[in-house]
Structures are given as C-alpha cells and as structure tokens.
mmCIF file of N, CA and C in Angstrom:
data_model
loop_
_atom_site.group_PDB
_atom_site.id
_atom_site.type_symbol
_atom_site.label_atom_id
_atom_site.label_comp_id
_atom_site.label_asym_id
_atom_site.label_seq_id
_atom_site.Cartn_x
_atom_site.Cartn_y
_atom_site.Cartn_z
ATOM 1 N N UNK A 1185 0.835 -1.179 0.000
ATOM 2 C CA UNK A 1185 0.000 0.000 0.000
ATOM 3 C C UNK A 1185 0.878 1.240 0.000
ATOM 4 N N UNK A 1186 0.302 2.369 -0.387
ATOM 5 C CA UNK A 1186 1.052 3.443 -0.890
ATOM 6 C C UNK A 1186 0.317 4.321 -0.372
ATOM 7 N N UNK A 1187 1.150 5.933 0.579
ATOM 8 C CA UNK A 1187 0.244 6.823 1.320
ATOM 9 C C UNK A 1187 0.822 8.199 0.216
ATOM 10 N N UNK A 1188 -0.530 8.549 -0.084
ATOM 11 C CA UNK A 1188 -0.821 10.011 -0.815
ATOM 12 C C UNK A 1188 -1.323 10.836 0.577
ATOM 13 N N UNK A 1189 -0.654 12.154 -0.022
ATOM 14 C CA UNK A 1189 -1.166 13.499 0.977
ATOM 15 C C UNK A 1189 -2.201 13.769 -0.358
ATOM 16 N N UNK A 1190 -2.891 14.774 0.122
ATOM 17 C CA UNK A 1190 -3.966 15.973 -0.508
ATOM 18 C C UNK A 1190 -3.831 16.931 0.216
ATOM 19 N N UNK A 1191 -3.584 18.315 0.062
ATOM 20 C CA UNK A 1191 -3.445 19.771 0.417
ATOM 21 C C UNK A 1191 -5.387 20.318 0.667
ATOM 22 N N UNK A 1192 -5.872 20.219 1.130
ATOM 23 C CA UNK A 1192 -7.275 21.037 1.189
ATOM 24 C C UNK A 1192 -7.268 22.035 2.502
ATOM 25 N N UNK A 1193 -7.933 22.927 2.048
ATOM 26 C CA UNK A 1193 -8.491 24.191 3.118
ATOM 27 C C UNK A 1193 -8.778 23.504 3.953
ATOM 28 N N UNK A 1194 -8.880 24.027 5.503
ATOM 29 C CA UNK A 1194 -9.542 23.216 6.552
ATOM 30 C C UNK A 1194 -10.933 22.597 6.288
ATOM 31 N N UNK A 1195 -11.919 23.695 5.722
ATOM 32 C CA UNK A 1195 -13.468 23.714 5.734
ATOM 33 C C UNK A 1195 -13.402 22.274 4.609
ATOM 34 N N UNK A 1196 -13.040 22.326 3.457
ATOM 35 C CA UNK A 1196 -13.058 21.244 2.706
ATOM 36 C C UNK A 1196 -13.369 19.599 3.146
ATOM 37 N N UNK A 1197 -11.769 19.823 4.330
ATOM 38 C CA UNK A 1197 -11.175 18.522 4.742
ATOM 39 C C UNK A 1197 -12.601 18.126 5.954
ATOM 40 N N UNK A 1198 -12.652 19.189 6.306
ATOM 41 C CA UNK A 1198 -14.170 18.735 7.353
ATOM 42 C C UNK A 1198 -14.946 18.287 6.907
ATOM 43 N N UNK A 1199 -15.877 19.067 5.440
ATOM 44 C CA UNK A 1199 -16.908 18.839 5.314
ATOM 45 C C UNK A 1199 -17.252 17.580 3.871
ATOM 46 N N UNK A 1200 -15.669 16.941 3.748
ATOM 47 C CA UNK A 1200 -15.538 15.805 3.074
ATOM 48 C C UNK A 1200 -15.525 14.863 3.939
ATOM 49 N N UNK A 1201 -14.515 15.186 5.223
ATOM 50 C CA UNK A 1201 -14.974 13.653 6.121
ATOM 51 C C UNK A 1201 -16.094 13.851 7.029
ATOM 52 N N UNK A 1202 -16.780 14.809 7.115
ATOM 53 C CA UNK A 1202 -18.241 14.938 7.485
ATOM 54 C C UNK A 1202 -19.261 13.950 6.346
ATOM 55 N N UNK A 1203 -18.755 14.134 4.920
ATOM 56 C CA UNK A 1203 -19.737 13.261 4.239
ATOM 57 C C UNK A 1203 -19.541 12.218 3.961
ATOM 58 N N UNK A 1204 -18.179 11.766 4.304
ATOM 59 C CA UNK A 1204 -17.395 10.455 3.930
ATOM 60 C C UNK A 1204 -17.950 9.636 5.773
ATOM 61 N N UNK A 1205 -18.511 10.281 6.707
ATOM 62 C CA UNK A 1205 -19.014 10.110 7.740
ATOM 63 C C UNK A 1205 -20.475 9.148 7.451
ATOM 64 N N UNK A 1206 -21.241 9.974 6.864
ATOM 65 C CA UNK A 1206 -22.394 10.237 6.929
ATOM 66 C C UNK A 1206 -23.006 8.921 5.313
ATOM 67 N N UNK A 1207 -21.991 8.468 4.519
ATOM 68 C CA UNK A 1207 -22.041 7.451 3.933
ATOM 69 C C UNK A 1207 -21.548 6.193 4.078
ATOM 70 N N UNK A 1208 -20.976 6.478 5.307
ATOM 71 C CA UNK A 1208 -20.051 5.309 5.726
ATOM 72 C C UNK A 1208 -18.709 4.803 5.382
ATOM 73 N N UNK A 1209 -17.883 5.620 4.974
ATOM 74 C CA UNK A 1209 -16.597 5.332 4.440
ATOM 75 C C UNK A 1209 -15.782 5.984 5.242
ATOM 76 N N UNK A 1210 -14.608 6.116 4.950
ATOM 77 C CA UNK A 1210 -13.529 6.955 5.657
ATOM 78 C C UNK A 1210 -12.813 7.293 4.158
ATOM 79 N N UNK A 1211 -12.148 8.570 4.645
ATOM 80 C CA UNK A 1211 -11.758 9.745 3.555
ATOM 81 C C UNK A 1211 -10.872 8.843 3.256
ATOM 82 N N UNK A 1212 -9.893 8.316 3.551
ATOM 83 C CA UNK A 1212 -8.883 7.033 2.251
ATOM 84 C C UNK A 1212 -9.900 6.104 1.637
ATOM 85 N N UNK A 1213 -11.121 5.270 2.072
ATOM 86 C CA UNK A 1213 -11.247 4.302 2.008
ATOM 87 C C UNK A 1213 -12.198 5.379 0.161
ATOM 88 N N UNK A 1214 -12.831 6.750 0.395
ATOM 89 C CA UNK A 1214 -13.741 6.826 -1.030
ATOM 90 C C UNK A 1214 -12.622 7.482 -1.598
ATOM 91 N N UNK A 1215 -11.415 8.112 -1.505
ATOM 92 C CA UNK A 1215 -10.650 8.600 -2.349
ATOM 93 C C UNK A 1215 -9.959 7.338 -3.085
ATOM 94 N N UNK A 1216 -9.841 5.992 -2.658
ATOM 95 C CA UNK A 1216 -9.387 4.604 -3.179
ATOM 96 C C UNK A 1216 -10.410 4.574 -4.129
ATOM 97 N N UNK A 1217 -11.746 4.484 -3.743
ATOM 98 C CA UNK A 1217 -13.100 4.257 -4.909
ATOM 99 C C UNK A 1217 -12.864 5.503 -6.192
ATOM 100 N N UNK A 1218 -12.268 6.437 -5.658
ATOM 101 C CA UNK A 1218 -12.558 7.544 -6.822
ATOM 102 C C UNK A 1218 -11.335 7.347 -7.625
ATOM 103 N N UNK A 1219 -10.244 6.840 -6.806
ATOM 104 C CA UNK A 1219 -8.869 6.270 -8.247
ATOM 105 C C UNK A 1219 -9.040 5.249 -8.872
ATOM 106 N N UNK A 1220 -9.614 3.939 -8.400
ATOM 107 C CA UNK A 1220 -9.972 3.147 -8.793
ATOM 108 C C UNK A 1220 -10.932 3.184 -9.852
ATOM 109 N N UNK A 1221 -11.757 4.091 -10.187
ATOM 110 C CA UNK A 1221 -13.351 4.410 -10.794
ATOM 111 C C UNK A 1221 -12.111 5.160 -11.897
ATOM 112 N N UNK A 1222 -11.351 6.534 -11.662
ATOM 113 C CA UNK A 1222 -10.520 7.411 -12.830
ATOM 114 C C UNK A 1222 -10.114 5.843 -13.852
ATOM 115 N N UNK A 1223 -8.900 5.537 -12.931
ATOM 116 C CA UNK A 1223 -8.136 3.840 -13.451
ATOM 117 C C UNK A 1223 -9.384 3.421 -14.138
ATOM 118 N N UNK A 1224 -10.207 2.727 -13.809
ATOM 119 C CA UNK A 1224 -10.995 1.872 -14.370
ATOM 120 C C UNK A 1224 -11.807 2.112 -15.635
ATOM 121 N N UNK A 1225 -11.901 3.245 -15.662
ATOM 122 C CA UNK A 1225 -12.924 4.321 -16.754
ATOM 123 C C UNK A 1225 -11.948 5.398 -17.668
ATOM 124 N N UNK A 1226 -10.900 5.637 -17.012
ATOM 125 C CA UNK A 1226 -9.660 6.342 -18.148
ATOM 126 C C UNK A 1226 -10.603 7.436 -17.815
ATOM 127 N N UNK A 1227 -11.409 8.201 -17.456
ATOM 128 C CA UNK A 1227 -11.919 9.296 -17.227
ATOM 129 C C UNK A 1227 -12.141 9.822 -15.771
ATOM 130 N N UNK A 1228 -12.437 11.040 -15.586
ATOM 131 C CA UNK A 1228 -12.635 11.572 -13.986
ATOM 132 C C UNK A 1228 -14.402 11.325 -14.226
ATOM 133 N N UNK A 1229 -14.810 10.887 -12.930
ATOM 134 C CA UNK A 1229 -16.136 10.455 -13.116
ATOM 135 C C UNK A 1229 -17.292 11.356 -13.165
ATOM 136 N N UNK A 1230 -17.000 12.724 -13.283
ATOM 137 C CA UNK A 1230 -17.504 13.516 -12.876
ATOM 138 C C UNK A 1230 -17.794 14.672 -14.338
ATOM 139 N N UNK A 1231 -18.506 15.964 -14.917
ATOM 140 C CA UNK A 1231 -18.402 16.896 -15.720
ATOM 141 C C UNK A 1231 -17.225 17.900 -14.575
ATOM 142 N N UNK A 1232 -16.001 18.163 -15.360
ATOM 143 C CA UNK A 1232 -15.558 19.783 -15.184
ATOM 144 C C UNK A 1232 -16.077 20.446 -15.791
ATOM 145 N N UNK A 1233 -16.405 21.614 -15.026
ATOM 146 C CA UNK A 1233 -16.700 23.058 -16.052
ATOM 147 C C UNK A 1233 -16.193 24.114 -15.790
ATOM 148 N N UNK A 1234 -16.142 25.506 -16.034
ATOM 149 C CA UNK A 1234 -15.344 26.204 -16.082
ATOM 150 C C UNK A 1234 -16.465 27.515 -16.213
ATOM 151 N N UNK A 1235 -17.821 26.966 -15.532
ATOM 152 C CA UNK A 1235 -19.122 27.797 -15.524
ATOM 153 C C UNK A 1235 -19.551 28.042 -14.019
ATOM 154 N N UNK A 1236 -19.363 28.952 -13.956
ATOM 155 C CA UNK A 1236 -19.708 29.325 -12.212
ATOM 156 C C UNK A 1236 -20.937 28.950 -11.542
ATOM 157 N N UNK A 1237 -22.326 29.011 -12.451
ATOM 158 C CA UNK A 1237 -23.638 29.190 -11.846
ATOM 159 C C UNK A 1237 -23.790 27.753 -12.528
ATOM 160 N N UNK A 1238 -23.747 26.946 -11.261
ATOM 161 C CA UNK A 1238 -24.513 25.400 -11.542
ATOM 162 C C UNK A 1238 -25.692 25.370 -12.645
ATOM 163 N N UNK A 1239 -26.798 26.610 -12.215
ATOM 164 C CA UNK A 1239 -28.171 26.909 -13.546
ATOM 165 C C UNK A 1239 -27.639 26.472 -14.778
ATOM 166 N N UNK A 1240 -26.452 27.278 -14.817
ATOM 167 C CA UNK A 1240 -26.248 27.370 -16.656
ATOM 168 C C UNK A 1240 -26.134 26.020 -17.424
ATOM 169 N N UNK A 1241 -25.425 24.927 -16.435
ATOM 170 C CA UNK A 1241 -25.303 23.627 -17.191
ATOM 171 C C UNK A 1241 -27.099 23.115 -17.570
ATOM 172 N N UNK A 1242 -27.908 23.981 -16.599
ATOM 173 C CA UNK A 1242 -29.383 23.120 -16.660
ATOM 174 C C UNK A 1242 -30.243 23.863 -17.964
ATOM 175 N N UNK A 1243 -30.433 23.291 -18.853
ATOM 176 C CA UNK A 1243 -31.338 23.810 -19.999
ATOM 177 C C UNK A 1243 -32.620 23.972 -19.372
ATOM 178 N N UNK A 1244 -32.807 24.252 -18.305
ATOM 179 C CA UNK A 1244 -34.387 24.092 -18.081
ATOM 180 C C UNK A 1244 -34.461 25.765 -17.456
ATOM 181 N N UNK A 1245 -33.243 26.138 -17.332
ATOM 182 C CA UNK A 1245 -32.774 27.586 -16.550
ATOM 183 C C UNK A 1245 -32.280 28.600 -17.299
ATOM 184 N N UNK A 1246 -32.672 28.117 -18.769
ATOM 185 C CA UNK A 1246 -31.804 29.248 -19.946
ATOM 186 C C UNK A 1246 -32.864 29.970 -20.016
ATOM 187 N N UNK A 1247 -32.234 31.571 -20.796
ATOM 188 C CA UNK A 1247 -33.107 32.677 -20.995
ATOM 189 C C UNK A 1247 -34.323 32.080 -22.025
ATOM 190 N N UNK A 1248 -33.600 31.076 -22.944
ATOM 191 C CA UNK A 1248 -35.030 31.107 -23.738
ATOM 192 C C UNK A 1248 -36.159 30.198 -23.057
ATOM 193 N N UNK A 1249 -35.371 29.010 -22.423
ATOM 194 C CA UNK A 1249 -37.038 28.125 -21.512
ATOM 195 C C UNK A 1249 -37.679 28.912 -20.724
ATOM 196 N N UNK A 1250 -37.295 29.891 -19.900
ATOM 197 C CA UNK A 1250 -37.642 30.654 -18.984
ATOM 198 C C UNK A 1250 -38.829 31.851 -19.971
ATOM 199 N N UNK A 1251 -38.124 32.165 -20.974
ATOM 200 C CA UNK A 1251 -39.294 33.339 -22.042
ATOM 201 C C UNK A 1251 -40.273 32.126 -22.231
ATOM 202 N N UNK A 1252 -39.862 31.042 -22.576
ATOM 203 C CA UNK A 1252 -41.349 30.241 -23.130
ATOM 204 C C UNK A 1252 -42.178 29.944 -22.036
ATOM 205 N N UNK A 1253 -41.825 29.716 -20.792
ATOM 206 C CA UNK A 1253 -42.582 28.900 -19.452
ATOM 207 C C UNK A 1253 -43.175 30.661 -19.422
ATOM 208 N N UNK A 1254 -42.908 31.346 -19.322
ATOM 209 C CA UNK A 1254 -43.728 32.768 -19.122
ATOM 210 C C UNK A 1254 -44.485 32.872 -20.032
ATOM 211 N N UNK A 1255 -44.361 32.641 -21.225
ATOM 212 C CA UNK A 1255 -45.606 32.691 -22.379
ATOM 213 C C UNK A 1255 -46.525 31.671 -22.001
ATOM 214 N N UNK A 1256 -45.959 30.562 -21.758
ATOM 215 C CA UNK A 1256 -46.819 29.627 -21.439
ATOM 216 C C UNK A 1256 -48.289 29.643 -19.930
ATOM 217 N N UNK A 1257 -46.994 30.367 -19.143
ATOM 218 C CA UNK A 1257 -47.835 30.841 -17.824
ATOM 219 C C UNK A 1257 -48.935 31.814 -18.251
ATOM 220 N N UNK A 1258 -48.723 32.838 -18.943
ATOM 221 C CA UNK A 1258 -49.362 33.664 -19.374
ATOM 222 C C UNK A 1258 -50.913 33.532 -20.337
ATOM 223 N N UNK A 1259 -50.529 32.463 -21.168
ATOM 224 C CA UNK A 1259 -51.530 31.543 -22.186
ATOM 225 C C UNK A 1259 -52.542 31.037 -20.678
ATOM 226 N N UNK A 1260 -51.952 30.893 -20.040
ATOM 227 C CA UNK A 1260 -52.725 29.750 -19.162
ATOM 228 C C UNK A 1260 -53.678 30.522 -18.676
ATOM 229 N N UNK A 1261 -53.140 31.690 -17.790
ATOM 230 C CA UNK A 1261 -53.838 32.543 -17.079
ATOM 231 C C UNK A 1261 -54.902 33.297 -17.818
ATOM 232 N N UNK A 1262 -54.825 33.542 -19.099
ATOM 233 C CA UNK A 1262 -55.565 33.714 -20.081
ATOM 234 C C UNK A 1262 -56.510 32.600 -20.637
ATOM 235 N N UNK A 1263 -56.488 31.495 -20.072
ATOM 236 C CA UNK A 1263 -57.598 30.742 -20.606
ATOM 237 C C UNK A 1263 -57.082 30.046 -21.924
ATOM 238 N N UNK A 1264 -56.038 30.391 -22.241
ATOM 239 C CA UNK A 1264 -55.641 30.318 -23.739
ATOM 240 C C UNK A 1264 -55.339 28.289 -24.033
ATOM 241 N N UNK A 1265 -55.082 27.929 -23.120
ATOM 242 C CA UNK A 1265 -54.467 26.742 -23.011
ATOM 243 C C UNK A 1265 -55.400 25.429 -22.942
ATOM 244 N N UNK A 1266 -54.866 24.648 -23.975
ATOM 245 C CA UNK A 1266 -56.024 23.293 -23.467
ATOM 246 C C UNK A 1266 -55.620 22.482 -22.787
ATOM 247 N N UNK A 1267 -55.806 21.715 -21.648
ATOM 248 C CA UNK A 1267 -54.885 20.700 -20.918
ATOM 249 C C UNK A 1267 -55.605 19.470 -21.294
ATOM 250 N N UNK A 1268 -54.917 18.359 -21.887
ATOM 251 C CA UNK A 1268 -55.568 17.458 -21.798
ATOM 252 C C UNK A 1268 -54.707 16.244 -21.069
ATOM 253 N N UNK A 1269 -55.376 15.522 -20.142
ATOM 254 C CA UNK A 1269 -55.011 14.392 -19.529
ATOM 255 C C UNK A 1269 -54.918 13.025 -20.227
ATOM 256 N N UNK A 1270 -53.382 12.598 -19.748
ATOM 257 C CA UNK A 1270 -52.451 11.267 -20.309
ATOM 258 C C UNK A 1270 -52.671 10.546 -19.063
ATOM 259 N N UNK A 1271 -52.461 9.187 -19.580
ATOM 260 C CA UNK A 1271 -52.127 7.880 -19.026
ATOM 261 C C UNK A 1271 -50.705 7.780 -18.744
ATOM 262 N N UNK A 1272 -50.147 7.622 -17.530
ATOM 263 C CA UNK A 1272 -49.280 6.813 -16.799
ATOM 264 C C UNK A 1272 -48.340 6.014 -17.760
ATOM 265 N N UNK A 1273 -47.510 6.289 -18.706
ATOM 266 C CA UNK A 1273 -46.618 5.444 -19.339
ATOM 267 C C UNK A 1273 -45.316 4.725 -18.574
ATOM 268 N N UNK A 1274 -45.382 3.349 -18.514
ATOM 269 C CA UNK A 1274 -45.029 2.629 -17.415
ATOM 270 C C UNK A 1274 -43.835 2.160 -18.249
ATOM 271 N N UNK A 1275 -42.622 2.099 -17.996
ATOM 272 C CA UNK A 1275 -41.447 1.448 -18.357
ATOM 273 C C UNK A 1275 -41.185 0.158 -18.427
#
C-alpha cells in the first residue's frame, strides 16, 4: 500500500470527512473508490466546467425556456391553453 497526501483548506477537509461520515466510508477508504473508478474508466467520473452558476449547465434555466414557461404561464392565465389528460406510461 502506498500513502498520498492531498493539500485542502480546513473547511473542505471537514466537510468531506463529514460526508465520507455520513455514507459510511472513511476519507482514504472513497478517495481509493474515486482512483480506482478514474483507473478503471480512463476518465474523472464527474463533468468539469469552467461555468460558475450550476443553472447554466441546466437547460431548463436558460433565458429562452424561462421566455417560453412565461408565455406559457401567461396563455394559461388567459384561458388560452387546453390541458388534456395522459395515461401513466409505465417502463
């Protein structure tokens, strides 16, 4: 076995083995799962981005869904809208 350091801010190192707590692992035992998972997959398991506001990755939070859900709200409140009721499509 082989011992790696990691450099983190205090708050980090807490509130990783606060969650490495709270799932049942210990901070070596999921940083082993997360090299093992890189190794195993040739990839980091995760999206990087280089986008500050979590929203922006969500298409459901862009300027244009947001103009249509307001037209749409608007149609509604106006009566404008027909709703018609679906069946339960079961997988």
């Amino acid at each position: 076995m082989a011992t790696l350091s990691v450099r983190l801010d205090n708050k980090t190192k807490d509130d990783f083995a606060k969650f490495c707590d709270t799932v049942g692992m210990s901070v070596s035992t999921l940083f082993s799962v997360f090299a093992k998972t890189v190794v195993r997959e040739q990839k980091i398991p995760f999206e990087i981005s280089a986008k500050n506001d979590a929203a922006e990755d969500d298409g459901f939070y862009s300027e244009a869904n947001q103009r249509y859900l307001e037209k749409m709200a608007a149609l509604d409140r106006e009566g404008k809208l027909k709703w018609t009721e679906h069946e339960l499509i079961r997988a």
